[in-house]
Amino acid sequence: MNFKQLTYFIAVAEELHFGRAAERLDMAQPPLSRQIKQIEEELGAILFNRGRSAISLTQAGERLLARGKSILAQLEDTKLEVRRLGQGAEGRLRIGFVGSATFGIMPNIIKSYRANYPEVNLSLIPMNNAQLHRALISRELDVVFARPALQDPEFLTRELLEEKLILALPDVVDTGGRSVAKLERLMTHNLILYPEYPRPSYADFVLKAIEDAGFKAPLRIWCMDLQTALGLVAVGEGVCIVPESVSNAPRKGMKFLKIEPEIARTALSLNYRLDEQGVHVQNFVKLAQKVARKVI
């Protein structure tokens, strides 16, 4: 017995009349009667008491009607769930991100995605670039916010927003009311860099930017992440070169200055696998680019 035959049986069982059931199914009565007879022969059970003027369900027919309705309801539910998953309306999305992404447009992207796809379960996992790279290769993550962009022939990268590099320094440092820091003066402070490992990383990007500007980094203090670096700045251990968006969240014990001349720019990028066909990732990338265009 297939699903089509089950719908034939249910129509007859609900109408208790072969003619009305045939009309409901948009088919002739004789082939419908043959289908019901075939089902009874296959199951080895009489499903209808056939009288001269009326038919009624046998106990076997009553049981098949109850189970049949349940089966078809489950089938419809399954089709709906699969369709919603295919459209990206349900399911899960595993997102990795570098710490500095939380200061920029990433929160707006997440809020927008949640508003548009409330039934998708989001997992948000902070990592450094090297960890993000490994997790994307091993498919432990679906999409990642990285800085700088991940370099791999298996990845697609979408740049979201380019930012200037600025200086985070202790608020006890006398800047004479200036909003700009000369690069040569930075070299008189300890430079706090992150992450210490694995490398290459954002730290190497900063070091190269300084060297390209014709300077050598002073005494270096290494730490593992941006939050730790900002904490060290706040207690007066040194200065740190960070993306401009970090200044969007003022922190006690520190202030931010523009660097003059500008040494480099850094871009927050969205990275995902080249062979990723999942609609959840595609929807997320499109929405992220839309949010980024509004910011720009």
Short mmCIF file of C-alpha atoms in Angstrom, two decimals:
data_model
loop_
_atom_site.label_atom_id
_atom_site.label_comp_id
_atom_site.label_asym_id
_atom_site.label_seq_id
_atom_site.Cartn_x
_atom_site.Cartn_y
_atom_site.Cartn_z
CA MET A 1 0.00 0.00 0.00
CA ASN A 2 1.41 3.36 -1.03
CA PHE A 3 0.58 6.88 0.11
CA LYS A 4 -1.74 7.46 -2.83
CA GLN A 5 -3.78 4.38 -1.99
CA LEU A 6 -3.89 5.53 1.62
CA THR A 7 -5.47 8.81 0.55
CA TYR A 8 -8.06 6.82 -1.44
CA PHE A 9 -8.96 4.78 1.63
CA ILE A 10 -9.19 7.85 3.89
CA ALA A 11 -11.49 9.63 1.44
CA VAL A 12 -13.88 6.65 1.37
CA ALA A 13 -13.62 6.17 5.14
CA GLU A 14 -14.49 9.82 5.81
CA GLU A 15 -17.28 10.06 3.23
CA LEU A 16 -18.62 6.52 3.82
CA HIS A 17 -19.78 6.70 0.24
CA PHE A 18 -17.82 5.58 -2.83
CA GLY A 19 -19.52 8.07 -5.15
CA ARG A 20 -18.82 11.13 -2.97
CA ALA A 21 -15.26 9.91 -2.30
CA ALA A 22 -14.62 9.49 -6.04
CA GLU A 23 -15.94 13.00 -6.68
CA ARG A 24 -13.70 14.35 -3.89
CA LEU A 25 -10.70 12.61 -5.44
CA ASP A 26 -11.67 13.74 -8.97
CA MET A 27 -11.76 10.19 -10.30
CA ALA A 28 -14.31 7.64 -11.48
CA GLN A 29 -15.97 5.35 -8.95
CA PRO A 30 -15.04 1.93 -10.48
CA PRO A 31 -11.26 2.41 -10.30
CA LEU A 32 -11.65 3.72 -6.73
CA SER A 33 -13.57 0.60 -5.76
CA ARG A 34 -10.84 -1.53 -7.34
CA GLN A 35 -8.15 0.32 -5.38
CA ILE A 36 -9.96 -0.26 -2.07
CA LYS A 37 -10.40 -3.93 -2.92
CA GLN A 38 -6.69 -4.19 -3.76
CA ILE A 39 -5.78 -2.63 -0.39
CA GLU A 40 -8.01 -5.12 1.45
CA GLU A 41 -6.44 -8.05 -0.41
CA GLU A 42 -2.93 -6.79 0.30
CA LEU A 43 -3.61 -6.24 4.00
CA GLY A 44 -5.67 -9.40 4.38
CA ALA A 45 -8.48 -7.51 6.13
CA ILE A 46 -11.97 -6.28 5.24
CA LEU A 47 -12.04 -2.53 5.81
CA PHE A 48 -15.71 -1.75 5.05
CA ASN A 49 -19.03 -3.35 5.85
CA ARG A 50 -20.84 -3.02 2.55
CA GLY A 51 -24.62 -2.78 2.87
CA ARG A 52 -27.24 -2.22 0.20
CA SER A 53 -27.73 1.44 1.03
CA ALA A 54 -24.70 2.33 3.13
CA ILE A 55 -21.18 1.30 4.11
CA SER A 56 -19.46 1.45 7.49
CA LEU A 57 -15.96 0.85 8.79
CA THR A 58 -14.94 -2.46 10.28
CA GLN A 59 -12.64 -2.50 13.33
CA ALA A 60 -9.72 -2.98 10.94
CA GLY A 61 -10.93 -0.02 8.90
CA GLU A 62 -11.24 2.19 11.98
CA ARG A 63 -7.68 1.35 12.99
CA LEU A 64 -6.33 2.03 9.50
CA LEU A 65 -8.19 5.35 9.36
CA ALA A 66 -6.65 6.51 12.64
CA ARG A 67 -3.16 5.33 11.75
CA GLY A 68 -3.46 6.53 8.15
CA LYS A 69 -4.37 10.08 9.20
CA SER A 70 -1.43 10.10 11.57
CA ILE A 71 0.94 8.84 8.86
CA LEU A 72 -0.19 11.47 6.35
CA ALA A 73 0.03 14.21 8.98
CA GLN A 74 3.59 13.14 9.78
CA LEU A 75 4.42 13.13 6.09
CA GLU A 76 3.09 16.69 5.68
CA ASP A 77 4.99 17.81 8.78
CA THR A 78 8.16 16.22 7.40
CA LYS A 79 7.71 17.90 4.02
CA LEU A 80 7.18 21.25 5.74
CA GLU A 81 10.26 20.82 7.96
CA VAL A 82 12.45 19.79 5.04
CA ARG A 83 11.11 22.67 2.93
CA ARG A 84 11.83 25.18 5.72
CA LEU A 85 15.33 23.75 6.18
CA GLY A 86 15.88 24.01 2.44
CA GLN A 87 14.74 27.64 2.51
CA GLY A 88 16.95 28.41 5.50
CA ALA A 89 13.99 29.21 7.77
CA GLU A 90 14.95 26.51 10.30
CA GLY A 91 18.11 24.64 11.27
CA ARG A 92 21.42 25.77 12.72
CA LEU A 93 24.31 28.03 11.77
CA ARG A 94 27.73 27.86 13.46
CA ILE A 95 29.52 31.20 13.36
CA GLY A 96 33.13 31.81 14.38
CA PHE A 97 34.57 35.28 14.95
CA VAL A 98 37.66 37.18 16.05
CA GLY A 99 37.27 39.32 19.16
CA SER A 100 37.50 42.66 17.36
CA ALA A 101 34.44 41.77 15.25
CA THR A 102 32.19 42.33 18.28
CA PHE A 103 33.03 46.05 18.27
CA GLY A 104 32.05 46.61 14.65
CA ILE A 105 29.16 45.54 12.44
CA MET A 106 28.97 41.90 13.50
CA PRO A 107 26.41 42.55 16.29
CA ASN A 108 24.13 44.35 13.81
CA ILE A 109 24.46 41.46 11.35
CA ILE A 110 23.57 38.91 14.04
CA LYS A 111 20.56 40.97 15.20
CA SER A 112 19.33 41.35 11.64
CA TYR A 113 19.74 37.64 10.91
CA ARG A 114 17.87 36.66 14.08
CA ALA A 115 15.04 39.04 13.13
CA ASN A 116 14.74 37.52 9.65
CA TYR A 117 15.34 33.88 10.60
CA PRO A 118 14.15 33.47 14.20
CA GLU A 119 13.86 29.68 13.97
CA VAL A 120 17.53 29.15 13.04
CA ASN A 121 19.70 28.20 16.01
CA LEU A 122 22.91 30.27 16.05
CA SER A 123 26.14 29.12 17.71
CA LEU A 124 28.63 31.98 18.20
CA ILE A 125 32.21 30.88 18.88
CA PRO A 126 35.15 33.26 19.49
CA MET A 127 38.49 32.14 18.05
CA ASN A 128 41.68 33.59 16.62
CA ASN A 129 42.36 33.43 12.88
CA ALA A 130 44.35 30.21 12.96
CA GLN A 131 41.63 28.44 14.93
CA LEU A 132 38.97 29.79 12.59
CA HIS A 133 40.92 28.46 9.62
CA ARG A 134 41.17 24.96 11.09
CA ALA A 135 37.52 24.89 12.15
CA LEU A 136 36.35 25.92 8.68
CA ILE A 137 38.53 23.27 7.04
CA SER A 138 37.16 20.56 9.36
CA ARG A 139 33.58 21.84 8.90
CA GLU A 140 33.19 22.54 12.62
CA LEU A 141 32.07 26.05 11.62
CA ASP A 142 29.87 27.19 8.74
CA VAL A 143 30.95 30.81 8.37
CA VAL A 144 33.54 33.00 10.13
CA PHE A 145 34.35 36.66 10.69
CA ALA A 146 38.12 36.98 10.31
CA ARG A 147 40.74 39.72 10.48
CA PRO A 148 42.74 39.62 8.27
CA ALA A 149 40.93 37.49 5.68
CA LEU A 150 41.67 33.76 5.69
CA GLN A 151 43.86 32.63 2.83
CA ASP A 152 42.92 29.23 1.46
CA PRO A 153 41.97 28.00 -2.03
CA GLU A 154 39.01 26.17 -0.46
CA PHE A 155 37.52 29.38 0.96
CA LEU A 156 35.43 32.22 -0.41
CA THR A 157 35.99 35.62 1.22
CA ARG A 158 33.63 38.58 1.29
CA GLU A 159 35.11 41.82 2.62
CA LEU A 160 32.57 43.62 4.79
CA LEU A 161 34.20 46.77 6.10
CA GLU A 162 37.63 48.38 5.93
CA GLU A 163 38.85 50.36 8.94
CA LYS A 164 41.77 52.54 9.95
CA LEU A 165 44.18 51.39 12.63
CA ILE A 166 44.11 53.57 15.74
CA LEU A 167 45.98 53.67 19.04
CA ALA A 168 44.61 52.52 22.38
CA LEU A 169 46.65 54.00 25.24
CA PRO A 170 46.32 54.48 29.01
CA ASP A 171 44.28 57.53 29.94
CA VAL A 172 47.05 58.63 32.31
CA VAL A 173 49.31 59.41 29.34
CA ASP A 174 49.38 63.16 28.79
CA THR A 175 48.46 63.84 25.16
CA GLY A 176 47.98 67.57 25.59
CA GLY A 177 44.42 67.40 24.34
CA ARG A 178 45.51 66.00 20.99
CA SER A 179 43.30 63.53 19.11
CA VAL A 180 46.15 62.37 16.88
CA ALA A 181 49.31 60.45 17.80
CA LYS A 182 52.48 60.76 15.75
CA LEU A 183 53.82 57.36 14.80
CA GLU A 184 57.34 58.16 15.98
CA ARG A 185 56.01 58.88 19.47
CA LEU A 186 54.41 55.45 19.65
CA MET A 187 57.84 53.93 19.59
CA THR A 188 58.54 55.26 23.10
CA HIS A 189 55.90 52.95 24.65
CA ASN A 190 55.67 49.21 25.12
CA LEU A 191 53.65 47.75 22.24
CA ILE A 192 51.03 45.19 23.26
CA LEU A 193 50.41 42.59 20.56
CA TYR A 194 47.92 39.76 20.16
CA PRO A 195 47.64 36.87 19.67
CA GLU A 196 51.01 35.48 20.69
CA TYR A 197 50.33 32.22 18.87
CA PRO A 198 49.53 30.58 16.56
CA ARG A 199 51.12 32.74 13.91
CA PRO A 200 50.87 34.44 11.44
CA SER A 201 48.09 36.55 12.91
CA TYR A 202 46.76 40.06 13.39
CA ALA A 203 49.94 40.79 15.38
CA ASP A 204 52.09 40.14 12.31
CA PHE A 205 49.84 42.42 10.27
CA VAL A 206 50.45 45.24 12.80
CA LEU A 207 54.21 44.63 12.92
CA LYS A 208 54.45 44.71 9.13
CA ALA A 209 52.43 47.95 8.98
CA ILE A 210 54.87 49.59 11.42
CA GLU A 211 57.91 48.34 9.53
CA ASP A 212 56.45 49.43 6.17
CA ALA A 213 56.12 52.93 7.69
CA GLY A 214 59.85 52.90 8.40
CA PHE A 215 59.83 52.17 12.12
CA LYS A 216 60.86 49.30 14.32
CA ALA A 217 58.47 48.15 17.00
CA PRO A 218 59.67 48.88 20.54
CA LEU A 219 59.59 46.47 23.46
CA ARG A 220 56.78 44.01 22.78
CA ILE A 221 54.34 42.58 25.28
CA TRP A 222 52.46 39.56 24.00
CA CYS A 223 49.01 38.32 25.03
CA MET A 224 46.45 35.93 23.63
CA ASP A 225 43.45 38.09 22.67
CA LEU A 226 42.08 41.58 22.22
CA GLN A 227 40.28 41.75 25.55
CA THR A 228 43.47 40.90 27.43
CA ALA A 229 45.38 43.45 25.37
CA LEU A 230 42.88 46.18 26.24
CA GLY A 231 43.08 45.19 29.89
CA LEU A 232 46.87 45.60 29.83
CA VAL A 233 46.49 49.01 28.20
CA ALA A 234 44.01 50.08 30.87
CA VAL A 235 46.46 49.25 33.69
CA GLY A 236 49.26 51.17 31.99
CA GLU A 237 51.41 48.35 30.59
CA GLY A 238 51.68 49.87 27.14
CA VAL A 239 49.79 50.84 24.01
CA CYS A 240 47.98 48.71 21.44
CA ILE A 241 47.16 49.26 17.78
CA VAL A 242 43.57 48.24 17.16
CA PRO A 243 40.85 48.55 14.48
CA GLU A 244 38.98 51.85 14.64
CA SER A 245 35.69 50.16 15.59
CA VAL A 246 37.16 49.15 18.96
CA SER A 247 36.77 52.79 20.03
CA ASN A 248 32.99 52.38 19.71
CA ALA A 249 32.98 50.81 23.18
CA PRO A 250 34.78 53.21 25.56
CA ARG A 251 36.62 51.47 28.37
CA LYS A 252 37.69 52.81 31.74
CA GLY A 253 41.40 53.48 31.99
CA MET A 254 42.11 54.10 28.33
CA LYS A 255 41.58 56.46 25.43
CA PHE A 256 41.93 56.26 21.68
CA LEU A 257 43.90 58.41 19.23
CA LYS A 258 44.18 58.42 15.47
CA ILE A 259 47.62 57.52 14.13
CA GLU A 260 49.40 60.00 11.89
CA PRO A 261 50.46 59.27 9.27
CA GLU A 262 48.01 56.45 8.66
CA ILE A 263 49.97 53.20 8.62
CA ALA A 264 47.46 50.70 7.25
CA ARG A 265 43.86 49.67 7.07
CA THR A 266 42.33 46.43 8.22
CA ALA A 267 39.25 44.72 6.83
CA LEU A 268 36.74 42.52 8.59
CA SER A 269 35.82 39.71 6.25
CA LEU A 270 33.30 36.90 6.07
CA ASN A 271 34.79 33.55 5.08
CA TYR A 272 33.16 30.24 4.16
CA ARG A 273 33.96 27.12 2.21
CA LEU A 274 34.00 27.19 -1.59
CA ASP A 275 31.91 23.98 -1.69
CA GLU A 276 29.36 25.28 0.82
CA GLN A 277 25.92 24.89 -0.73
CA GLY A 278 23.82 25.31 2.42
CA VAL A 279 21.13 27.96 2.09
CA HIS A 280 21.73 29.06 5.70
CA VAL A 281 25.24 30.25 4.85
CA GLN A 282 24.13 31.85 1.60
CA ASN A 283 21.35 33.75 3.38
CA PHE A 284 23.74 34.87 6.11
CA VAL A 285 26.34 36.13 3.64
CA LYS A 286 23.76 38.08 1.61
CA LEU A 287 22.32 39.68 4.73
CA ALA A 288 25.79 40.52 6.10
CA GLN A 289 26.75 42.25 2.86
CA LYS A 290 23.47 44.19 2.90
CA VAL A 291 24.12 45.41 6.46
CA ALA A 292 27.72 46.32 5.54
CA ARG A 293 26.57 48.39 2.55
CA LYS A 294 24.27 50.42 4.83
CA VAL A 295 27.19 51.14 7.18
CA ILE A 296 29.50 52.18 4.34
#
